[in-house]
Amino acid sequence: MDYSELKVPNHVAIIVDGNGRWAKERGLPRIKGHDAGFDNLIKLSKYILSKGVKVLSLYVFSTENFKRDKAEVDHLMDLFVLMYKSKLREFNENNIRVVFSGRDEPLPQKVIAARDELVRETAGNTGGTINFCMNYGGRAEILDAVKKIVASGVDVSDWEEKDFAKYLYQDLPDIDLMIRTSGELRLSNFLLWQNSYAEFYFPKTYFPDFHEADFDQAIVEYTKRDRRFGGIKK
Ligand code: FPP
């Protein structure tokens, strides 16, 4: 789609949801839904950044997701390692910088190593940033920031919000458009600080079926939204 008449958000965030139901509808095991979601995620991310979006945050594993069956968690951990092995070249060819948000504990060492390599080897890329939220929780992020600030002993008495934001996992701009696929209408502890003034979009489509034309529709809808940031329309 031609985006010249549309408003392009600077920071888009997606809660990747519906992989399990996508698989179930097809009589497949849940992990097949994650495989399909993974393939779609890489393709869609390239498209989104090619349209002028500067930052794309993706909720791919919450701290709560560790409560799932071990086999499903292990499969997702393997996919994170596979992403480093099989997609590093593609990220570099597309000039995409990769960063991560989330806690280390209790990620397996192989995932931490793959994550850190991916960050290091794409650090110089300038064609847009993907922020993978992995083992991520929004309240945990705010709490971790407070702990860092207290440990540093810095005087916060004249701080503004932007000074606090520097202590979050990544210092990224506010989210403009937040998409959650699969028809669920919840934020689920996702980027609580950064989503303060985001426009929300909730398509019913399961993530493995959320393709480029579906993203175009989200941008058409976003373009119609009247963003006032708490002010009054003049
Ligand atoms: C939510 O669907 C999805 C997840 C918890 C995992 C998302 C992971 C991927 C897209 C693949 C791995 C990604 C990378 C970056 C390697 P769900 O399982 O909650 O679906 P359901 O609500 O239908 O059960």
Short mmCIF file of C-alpha atoms in Angstrom, two decimals, residues 73-161:
data_model
loop_
_atom_site.label_atom_id
_atom_site.label_comp_id
_atom_site.label_asym_id
_atom_site.label_seq_id
_atom_site.Cartn_x
_atom_site.Cartn_y
_atom_site.Cartn_z
CA VAL A 73 8.60 -22.92 27.06
CA ASP A 74 11.58 -24.98 25.84
CA HIS A 75 10.36 -24.68 22.25
CA LEU A 76 10.07 -20.90 22.53
CA MET A 77 13.56 -20.70 24.07
CA ASP A 78 14.87 -22.75 21.12
CA LEU A 79 13.17 -20.33 18.71
CA PHE A 80 14.98 -17.40 20.33
CA VAL A 81 18.31 -19.14 19.80
CA LEU A 82 17.30 -20.06 16.24
CA MET A 83 16.51 -16.42 15.56
CA TYR A 84 20.13 -15.53 16.22
CA LYS A 85 21.47 -18.39 14.13
CA SER A 86 19.12 -18.06 11.15
CA LYS A 87 18.08 -14.39 11.03
CA LEU A 88 21.18 -12.36 11.95
CA ARG A 89 22.15 -12.03 8.29
CA GLU A 90 18.64 -10.93 7.34
CA PHE A 91 18.61 -8.24 10.05
CA ASN A 92 21.95 -6.94 8.85
CA GLU A 93 20.97 -7.02 5.16
CA ASN A 94 17.92 -4.95 6.09
CA ASN A 95 19.96 -2.56 8.28
CA ILE A 96 17.82 -3.43 11.35
CA ARG A 97 19.12 -2.88 14.88
CA VAL A 98 17.92 -5.39 17.47
CA VAL A 99 17.52 -4.65 21.18
CA PHE A 100 15.82 -6.55 24.00
CA SER A 101 13.81 -5.57 27.05
CA GLY A 102 13.35 -7.86 30.02
CA ARG A 103 15.03 -9.60 32.91
CA ASP A 104 17.80 -12.20 32.57
CA GLU A 105 16.54 -14.55 35.29
CA PRO A 106 15.44 -17.33 34.64
CA LEU A 107 16.38 -17.32 30.92
CA PRO A 108 18.66 -20.21 29.91
CA GLN A 109 22.29 -19.22 29.33
CA LYS A 110 22.09 -20.17 25.63
CA VAL A 111 19.25 -17.67 25.13
CA ILE A 112 21.13 -14.89 26.94
CA ALA A 113 24.23 -15.57 24.82
CA ALA A 114 22.23 -15.56 21.54
CA ARG A 115 20.40 -12.40 22.61
CA ASP A 116 23.62 -10.55 23.45
CA GLU A 117 25.28 -11.59 20.16
CA LEU A 118 22.27 -10.38 18.17
CA VAL A 119 22.39 -7.02 19.95
CA ARG A 120 26.15 -6.66 19.48
CA GLU A 121 26.19 -7.67 15.82
CA THR A 122 23.34 -5.35 14.78
CA ALA A 123 24.28 -2.39 16.99
CA GLY A 124 25.55 -0.26 14.09
CA ASN A 125 22.42 -0.63 11.93
CA THR A 126 20.41 2.52 11.26
CA GLY A 127 17.31 1.41 9.31
CA GLY A 128 15.02 1.00 12.34
CA THR A 129 15.00 -0.81 15.69
CA ILE A 130 13.22 -3.97 16.79
CA ASN A 131 12.78 -4.12 20.56
CA PHE A 132 12.05 -7.73 21.51
CA CYS A 133 10.30 -7.84 24.88
CA MET A 134 11.38 -11.22 26.18
CA ASN A 135 10.93 -12.33 29.79
CA TYR A 136 9.37 -8.90 30.06
CA GLY A 137 6.92 -7.40 32.55
CA GLY A 138 5.88 -3.73 32.67
CA ARG A 139 5.72 -3.45 36.45
CA ALA A 140 9.02 -5.30 36.78
CA GLU A 141 10.59 -2.78 34.36
CA ILE A 142 9.46 0.17 36.48
CA LEU A 143 10.56 -1.55 39.70
CA ASP A 144 13.96 -2.42 38.17
CA ALA A 145 14.39 1.23 37.15
CA VAL A 146 13.64 2.38 40.71
CA LYS A 147 16.19 -0.12 42.09
CA LYS A 148 18.86 1.15 39.67
CA ILE A 149 18.15 4.76 40.62
CA VAL A 150 18.27 4.07 44.36
CA ALA A 151 21.47 2.02 43.99
CA SER A 152 23.13 4.87 42.05
CA GLY A 153 22.37 7.33 44.86
CA VAL A 154 21.47 10.07 42.35
CA ASP A 155 19.45 13.09 43.58
CA VAL A 156 16.03 12.93 41.88
CA SER A 157 14.40 15.97 43.49
CA ASP A 158 14.32 18.08 40.32
CA TRP A 159 13.71 15.22 37.89
CA GLU A 160 11.27 15.26 35.02
CA GLU A 161 9.63 12.17 33.51
#
